[in-house]
Amino acid sequence: MRRFLSVSFILAILCMVPTPGLAHVPFEGLNDLYNGLLHPVVVPAHLLLIIGAGLFLGKQGSGIVPPSLLIFSLFTGAGLLATLFSIKGGGEKSLLALAAITGLLTAVNFKIPMVLCLLVAALTGFLIGLDSAQDVLVGRAKWFSLLGSGLGNCLLFLYPLAYTDYFGDKNWQQLGVRIVGTRVAASAILVLALALQPALS
């Protein structure tokens, strides 16, 4: 019994040994392209912004969907290219702030002109692209990771955009979209408040 307690105590101590916490770290065992593809799914700020902006733009009407996807894709690519020159964006806080705004606008069913829709798509894509670099990767691995991130971001953005547009004439599904918008906004605001807490205290 004493030996069991000793071994348990040692294992408990070993479990509490801290490991370095790194953001945007690739998954072990996956190649660089797949790491990039999965990157937007595992970064909460990216996921919230993609869902929030996709729902918001999808609610603007069918005519907005194709140009929004095109602009988002182009500006995501521009943001990813900028990371190769070590250009940094606003980071997680700017992504969360934009996610909160688009989520709230979705919830209140706010309509904006097409030019502003394209601006939202461009800003969303560029900010996500700038924040997609995985700093531990270099050379060829970094290129493939960024290529995967670009593809993953565009595919992920397509889902809320197309879903919201598809159910555009069905009132009860649109109510569901607005509810999801409130959840995106609430989640983004909570995470943003936690991120800003050290600066405010």
PDB file of C-alpha atoms in Angstrom:
ATOM      1  CA  MET A   1       0.000   0.000   0.000  1.00  0.00           C
ATOM      2  CA  ARG A   2       2.822   2.369   0.895  1.00  0.00           C
ATOM      3  CA  ARG A   3       4.555   1.631  -2.426  1.00  0.00           C
ATOM      4  CA  PHE A   4       1.318   2.295  -4.313  1.00  0.00           C
ATOM      5  CA  LEU A   5       0.933   5.677  -2.575  1.00  0.00           C
ATOM      6  CA  SER A   6       4.558   6.581  -3.316  1.00  0.00           C
ATOM      7  CA  VAL A   7       4.183   5.736  -7.016  1.00  0.00           C
ATOM      8  CA  SER A   8       0.863   7.624  -7.186  1.00  0.00           C
ATOM      9  CA  PHE A   9       2.448  10.674  -5.548  1.00  0.00           C
ATOM     10  CA  ILE A  10       5.375  10.650  -8.010  1.00  0.00           C
ATOM     11  CA  LEU A  11       3.013  10.303 -10.993  1.00  0.00           C
ATOM     12  CA  ALA A  12       0.863  13.169  -9.699  1.00  0.00           C
ATOM     13  CA  ILE A  13       3.951  15.391  -9.364  1.00  0.00           C
ATOM     14  CA  LEU A  14       5.076  14.490 -12.899  1.00  0.00           C
ATOM     15  CA  CYS A  15       1.639  15.391 -14.259  1.00  0.00           C
ATOM     16  CA  MET A  16       2.000  18.875 -12.771  1.00  0.00           C
ATOM     17  CA  VAL A  17       5.340  19.607 -14.479  1.00  0.00           C
ATOM     18  CA  PRO A  18       4.640  22.539 -16.803  1.00  0.00           C
ATOM     19  CA  THR A  19       5.277  22.315 -20.510  1.00  0.00           C
ATOM     20  CA  PRO A  20       5.842  25.328 -22.762  1.00  0.00           C
ATOM     21  CA  GLY A  21       2.590  26.889 -23.986  1.00  0.00           C
ATOM     22  CA  LEU A  22       2.896  27.876 -27.641  1.00  0.00           C
ATOM     23  CA  ALA A  23       0.231  29.295 -29.905  1.00  0.00           C
ATOM     24  CA  HIS A  24      -0.148  28.108 -33.489  1.00  0.00           C
ATOM     25  CA  VAL A  25       1.879  24.935 -32.994  1.00  0.00           C
ATOM     26  CA  PRO A  26       1.519  22.150 -35.596  1.00  0.00           C
ATOM     27  CA  PHE A  27       0.088  18.747 -34.732  1.00  0.00           C
ATOM     28  CA  GLU A  28       2.643  15.997 -34.362  1.00  0.00           C
ATOM     29  CA  GLY A  29       2.316  13.181 -36.862  1.00  0.00           C
ATOM     30  CA  LEU A  30       0.560  15.219 -39.562  1.00  0.00           C
ATOM     31  CA  ASN A  31       2.277  16.625 -42.610  1.00  0.00           C
ATOM     32  CA  ASP A  32       2.527  20.388 -43.077  1.00  0.00           C
ATOM     33  CA  LEU A  33      -0.359  20.727 -45.537  1.00  0.00           C
ATOM     34  CA  TYR A  34      -2.807  18.925 -43.232  1.00  0.00           C
ATOM     35  CA  ASN A  35      -1.548  20.952 -40.280  1.00  0.00           C
ATOM     36  CA  GLY A  36      -2.408  24.085 -42.195  1.00  0.00           C
ATOM     37  CA  LEU A  37      -5.835  22.750 -43.201  1.00  0.00           C
ATOM     38  CA  LEU A  38      -6.736  22.059 -39.561  1.00  0.00           C
ATOM     39  CA  HIS A  39      -5.274  25.310 -38.252  1.00  0.00           C
ATOM     40  CA  PRO A  40      -8.428  27.502 -38.542  1.00  0.00           C
ATOM     41  CA  VAL A  41     -10.522  24.855 -36.769  1.00  0.00           C
ATOM     42  CA  VAL A  42      -8.332  24.709 -33.658  1.00  0.00           C
ATOM     43  CA  VAL A  43      -7.774  28.459 -33.169  1.00  0.00           C
ATOM     44  CA  PRO A  44     -10.921  29.775 -31.425  1.00  0.00           C
ATOM     45  CA  ALA A  45     -10.529  33.379 -32.632  1.00  0.00           C
ATOM     46  CA  HIS A  46     -10.284  32.229 -36.267  1.00  0.00           C
ATOM     47  CA  LEU A  47     -13.253  29.906 -35.945  1.00  0.00           C
ATOM     48  CA  LEU A  48     -15.454  32.537 -34.278  1.00  0.00           C
ATOM     49  CA  LEU A  49     -14.611  35.179 -36.878  1.00  0.00           C
ATOM     50  CA  ILE A  50     -15.137  32.849 -39.839  1.00  0.00           C
ATOM     51  CA  ILE A  51     -18.535  31.738 -38.513  1.00  0.00           C
ATOM     52  CA  GLY A  52     -19.595  35.262 -37.524  1.00  0.00           C
ATOM     53  CA  ALA A  53     -18.554  36.905 -40.793  1.00  0.00           C
ATOM     54  CA  GLY A  54     -19.898  34.014 -42.881  1.00  0.00           C
ATOM     55  CA  LEU A  55     -23.326  34.154 -41.243  1.00  0.00           C
ATOM     56  CA  PHE A  56     -23.457  37.941 -41.464  1.00  0.00           C
ATOM     57  CA  LEU A  57     -22.513  38.078 -45.153  1.00  0.00           C
ATOM     58  CA  GLY A  58     -24.759  35.140 -46.025  1.00  0.00           C
ATOM     59  CA  LYS A  59     -27.740  37.049 -44.618  1.00  0.00           C
ATOM     60  CA  GLN A  60     -27.121  39.961 -46.979  1.00  0.00           C
ATOM     61  CA  GLY A  61     -28.574  38.137 -49.998  1.00  0.00           C
ATOM     62  CA  SER A  62     -27.592  35.665 -52.719  1.00  0.00           C
ATOM     63  CA  GLY A  63     -25.857  38.310 -54.826  1.00  0.00           C
ATOM     64  CA  ILE A  64     -23.304  38.928 -52.067  1.00  0.00           C
ATOM     65  CA  VAL A  65     -22.151  35.321 -51.633  1.00  0.00           C
ATOM     66  CA  PRO A  66     -19.899  34.736 -54.713  1.00  0.00           C
ATOM     67  CA  PRO A  67     -18.051  38.103 -54.553  1.00  0.00           C
ATOM     68  CA  SER A  68     -17.670  37.791 -50.759  1.00  0.00           C
ATOM     69  CA  LEU A  69     -16.072  34.354 -51.100  1.00  0.00           C
ATOM     70  CA  LEU A  70     -13.768  35.612 -53.868  1.00  0.00           C
ATOM     71  CA  ILE A  71     -12.682  38.716 -51.905  1.00  0.00           C
ATOM     72  CA  PHE A  72     -12.214  36.672 -48.720  1.00  0.00           C
ATOM     73  CA  SER A  73     -10.025  34.170 -50.606  1.00  0.00           C
ATOM     74  CA  LEU A  74      -7.884  36.869 -52.248  1.00  0.00           C
ATOM     75  CA  PHE A  75      -7.323  38.806 -49.037  1.00  0.00           C
ATOM     76  CA  THR A  76      -6.626  35.638 -47.053  1.00  0.00           C
ATOM     77  CA  GLY A  77      -3.917  34.889 -49.600  1.00  0.00           C
ATOM     78  CA  ALA A  78      -2.582  38.449 -49.253  1.00  0.00           C
ATOM     79  CA  GLY A  79      -2.464  38.086 -45.465  1.00  0.00           C
ATOM     80  CA  LEU A  80      -0.680  34.740 -45.715  1.00  0.00           C
ATOM     81  CA  LEU A  81       1.893  36.204 -48.111  1.00  0.00           C
ATOM     82  CA  ALA A  82       2.439  39.128 -45.732  1.00  0.00           C
ATOM     83  CA  THR A  83       3.405  36.669 -42.976  1.00  0.00           C
ATOM     84  CA  LEU A  84       6.299  35.459 -45.132  1.00  0.00           C
ATOM     85  CA  PHE A  85       7.765  38.962 -44.818  1.00  0.00           C
ATOM     86  CA  SER A  86       7.285  38.885 -41.022  1.00  0.00           C
ATOM     87  CA  ILE A  87       4.426  41.386 -41.129  1.00  0.00           C
ATOM     88  CA  LYS A  88       2.289  40.981 -38.015  1.00  0.00           C
ATOM     89  CA  GLY A  89      -1.412  41.762 -37.663  1.00  0.00           C
ATOM     90  CA  GLY A  90      -3.486  42.928 -34.730  1.00  0.00           C
ATOM     91  CA  GLY A  91      -3.471  39.433 -33.244  1.00  0.00           C
ATOM     92  CA  GLU A  92      -6.229  37.583 -31.448  1.00  0.00           C
ATOM     93  CA  LYS A  93      -7.882  40.711 -30.015  1.00  0.00           C
ATOM     94  CA  SER A  94      -8.664  42.256 -33.406  1.00  0.00           C
ATOM     95  CA  LEU A  95     -10.076  38.927 -34.645  1.00  0.00           C
ATOM     96  CA  LEU A  96     -12.306  38.599 -31.580  1.00  0.00           C
ATOM     97  CA  ALA A  97     -13.493  42.212 -31.831  1.00  0.00           C
ATOM     98  CA  LEU A  98     -14.524  41.719 -35.473  1.00  0.00           C
ATOM     99  CA  ALA A  99     -16.165  38.379 -34.599  1.00  0.00           C
ATOM    100  CA  ALA A 100     -18.205  40.098 -31.860  1.00  0.00           C
ATOM    101  CA  ILE A 101     -19.299  42.875 -34.251  1.00  0.00           C
ATOM    102  CA  THR A 102     -20.321  40.505 -37.062  1.00  0.00           C
ATOM    103  CA  GLY A 103     -22.093  38.211 -34.584  1.00  0.00           C
ATOM    104  CA  LEU A 104     -24.094  41.126 -33.156  1.00  0.00           C
ATOM    105  CA  LEU A 105     -24.968  42.434 -36.636  1.00  0.00           C
ATOM    106  CA  THR A 106     -26.177  38.944 -37.570  1.00  0.00           C
ATOM    107  CA  ALA A 107     -28.298  38.767 -34.434  1.00  0.00           C
ATOM    108  CA  VAL A 108     -30.067  42.083 -35.157  1.00  0.00           C
ATOM    109  CA  ASN A 109     -30.479  41.186 -38.853  1.00  0.00           C
ATOM    110  CA  PHE A 110     -28.616  44.319 -39.966  1.00  0.00           C
ATOM    111  CA  LYS A 111     -28.302  44.960 -43.718  1.00  0.00           C
ATOM    112  CA  ILE A 112     -25.408  46.866 -45.283  1.00  0.00           C
ATOM    113  CA  PRO A 113     -24.519  47.923 -48.857  1.00  0.00           C
ATOM    114  CA  MET A 114     -22.541  45.574 -51.082  1.00  0.00           C
ATOM    115  CA  VAL A 115     -19.385  47.696 -50.869  1.00  0.00           C
ATOM    116  CA  LEU A 116     -19.348  47.343 -47.072  1.00  0.00           C
ATOM    117  CA  CYS A 117     -20.001  43.594 -47.385  1.00  0.00           C
ATOM    118  CA  LEU A 118     -16.911  43.248 -49.551  1.00  0.00           C
ATOM    119  CA  LEU A 119     -14.949  45.352 -47.056  1.00  0.00           C
ATOM    120  CA  VAL A 120     -16.000  42.993 -44.230  1.00  0.00           C
ATOM    121  CA  ALA A 121     -14.974  39.976 -46.337  1.00  0.00           C
ATOM    122  CA  ALA A 122     -11.608  41.587 -47.175  1.00  0.00           C
ATOM    123  CA  LEU A 123     -10.863  42.594 -43.573  1.00  0.00           C
ATOM    124  CA  THR A 124     -11.856  39.156 -42.271  1.00  0.00           C
ATOM    125  CA  GLY A 125      -9.664  37.343 -44.788  1.00  0.00           C
ATOM    126  CA  PHE A 126      -6.658  39.614 -44.327  1.00  0.00           C
ATOM    127  CA  LEU A 127      -6.709  39.510 -40.508  1.00  0.00           C
ATOM    128  CA  ILE A 128      -7.051  35.715 -40.469  1.00  0.00           C
ATOM    129  CA  GLY A 129      -4.284  35.352 -43.047  1.00  0.00           C
ATOM    130  CA  LEU A 130      -1.950  37.573 -41.008  1.00  0.00           C
ATOM    131  CA  ASP A 131      -2.580  35.495 -37.890  1.00  0.00           C
ATOM    132  CA  SER A 132      -2.154  32.081 -39.555  1.00  0.00           C
ATOM    133  CA  ALA A 133       1.631  31.725 -39.477  1.00  0.00           C
ATOM    134  CA  GLN A 134       2.989  28.853 -37.385  1.00  0.00           C
ATOM    135  CA  ASP A 135       6.196  30.365 -36.032  1.00  0.00           C
ATOM    136  CA  VAL A 136       7.964  27.064 -35.361  1.00  0.00           C
ATOM    137  CA  LEU A 137       7.910  26.178 -39.069  1.00  0.00           C
ATOM    138  CA  VAL A 138      10.441  27.470 -41.593  1.00  0.00           C
ATOM    139  CA  GLY A 139      11.230  27.053 -45.271  1.00  0.00           C
ATOM    140  CA  ARG A 140       9.261  24.488 -47.265  1.00  0.00           C
ATOM    141  CA  ALA A 141       7.273  23.387 -44.206  1.00  0.00           C
ATOM    142  CA  LYS A 142       6.063  26.952 -43.655  1.00  0.00           C
ATOM    143  CA  TRP A 143       4.989  27.310 -47.305  1.00  0.00           C
ATOM    144  CA  PHE A 144       2.948  24.106 -47.220  1.00  0.00           C
ATOM    145  CA  SER A 145       1.425  25.038 -43.868  1.00  0.00           C
ATOM    146  CA  LEU A 146       0.353  28.446 -45.191  1.00  0.00           C
ATOM    147  CA  LEU A 147      -1.083  26.836 -48.334  1.00  0.00           C
ATOM    148  CA  GLY A 148      -3.097  24.458 -46.152  1.00  0.00           C
ATOM    149  CA  SER A 149      -4.263  27.332 -43.940  1.00  0.00           C
ATOM    150  CA  GLY A 150      -5.458  29.261 -46.979  1.00  0.00           C
ATOM    151  CA  LEU A 151      -7.437  26.281 -48.287  1.00  0.00           C
ATOM    152  CA  GLY A 152      -8.822  25.481 -44.829  1.00  0.00           C
ATOM    153  CA  ASN A 153      -9.924  29.071 -44.225  1.00  0.00           C
ATOM    154  CA  CYS A 154     -11.697  29.319 -47.589  1.00  0.00           C
ATOM    155  CA  LEU A 155     -13.472  25.968 -47.192  1.00  0.00           C
ATOM    156  CA  LEU A 156     -14.524  26.786 -43.647  1.00  0.00           C
ATOM    157  CA  PHE A 157     -15.788  30.251 -44.639  1.00  0.00           C
ATOM    158  CA  LEU A 158     -17.917  28.707 -47.384  1.00  0.00           C
ATOM    159  CA  TYR A 159     -20.033  26.666 -44.933  1.00  0.00           C
ATOM    160  CA  PRO A 160     -21.724  29.448 -42.885  1.00  0.00           C
ATOM    161  CA  LEU A 161     -21.918  31.646 -45.978  1.00  0.00           C
ATOM    162  CA  ALA A 162     -23.693  29.004 -48.092  1.00  0.00           C
ATOM    163  CA  TYR A 163     -25.832  27.701 -45.215  1.00  0.00           C
ATOM    164  CA  THR A 164     -27.215  31.133 -44.378  1.00  0.00           C
ATOM    165  CA  ASP A 165     -27.842  31.964 -48.029  1.00  0.00           C
ATOM    166  CA  TYR A 166     -29.571  28.602 -48.657  1.00  0.00           C
ATOM    167  CA  PHE A 167     -32.060  29.177 -45.841  1.00  0.00           C
ATOM    168  CA  GLY A 168     -32.532  32.847 -46.719  1.00  0.00           C
ATOM    169  CA  ASP A 169     -36.294  32.570 -47.371  1.00  0.00           C
ATOM    170  CA  LYS A 170     -37.163  30.292 -44.440  1.00  0.00           C
ATOM    171  CA  ASN A 171     -38.073  32.269 -41.335  1.00  0.00           C
ATOM    172  CA  TRP A 172     -37.479  29.654 -38.657  1.00  0.00           C
ATOM    173  CA  GLN A 173     -34.019  28.729 -40.011  1.00  0.00           C
ATOM    174  CA  GLN A 174     -33.157  32.424 -40.147  1.00  0.00           C
ATOM    175  CA  LEU A 175     -34.103  32.672 -36.485  1.00  0.00           C
ATOM    176  CA  GLY A 176     -31.617  29.871 -35.817  1.00  0.00           C
ATOM    177  CA  VAL A 177     -28.933  31.791 -37.729  1.00  0.00           C
ATOM    178  CA  ARG A 178     -29.580  34.863 -35.588  1.00  0.00           C
ATOM    179  CA  ILE A 179     -29.311  32.768 -32.426  1.00  0.00           C
ATOM    180  CA  VAL A 180     -25.958  31.404 -33.592  1.00  0.00           C
ATOM    181  CA  GLY A 181     -24.917  35.014 -34.235  1.00  0.00           C
ATOM    182  CA  THR A 182     -25.656  35.879 -30.599  1.00  0.00           C
ATOM    183  CA  ARG A 183     -23.580  32.885 -29.444  1.00  0.00           C
ATOM    184  CA  VAL A 184     -20.645  33.911 -31.630  1.00  0.00           C
ATOM    185  CA  ALA A 185     -20.821  37.467 -30.276  1.00  0.00           C
ATOM    186  CA  ALA A 186     -21.112  36.315 -26.652  1.00  0.00           C
ATOM    187  CA  SER A 187     -18.208  33.868 -26.990  1.00  0.00           C
ATOM    188  CA  ALA A 188     -16.002  36.460 -28.685  1.00  0.00           C
ATOM    189  CA  ILE A 189     -16.790  39.102 -26.050  1.00  0.00           C
ATOM    190  CA  LEU A 190     -16.051  36.693 -23.194  1.00  0.00           C
ATOM    191  CA  VAL A 191     -12.704  35.617 -24.645  1.00  0.00           C
ATOM    192  CA  LEU A 192     -11.847  39.227 -25.493  1.00  0.00           C
ATOM    193  CA  ALA A 193     -12.641  40.301 -21.925  1.00  0.00           C
ATOM    194  CA  LEU A 194     -10.329  37.594 -20.579  1.00  0.00           C
ATOM    195  CA  ALA A 195      -7.596  38.652 -23.009  1.00  0.00           C
ATOM    196  CA  LEU A 196      -7.930  42.315 -22.019  1.00  0.00           C
ATOM    197  CA  GLN A 197      -8.110  41.670 -18.259  1.00  0.00           C
ATOM    198  CA  PRO A 198      -4.320  41.830 -17.590  1.00  0.00           C
ATOM    199  CA  ALA A 199      -4.081  45.120 -19.492  1.00  0.00           C
ATOM    200  CA  LEU A 200      -6.971  46.661 -17.555  1.00  0.00           C
ATOM    201  CA  SER A 201      -5.827  45.527 -14.088  1.00  0.00           C
TER     202      SER A 201
END
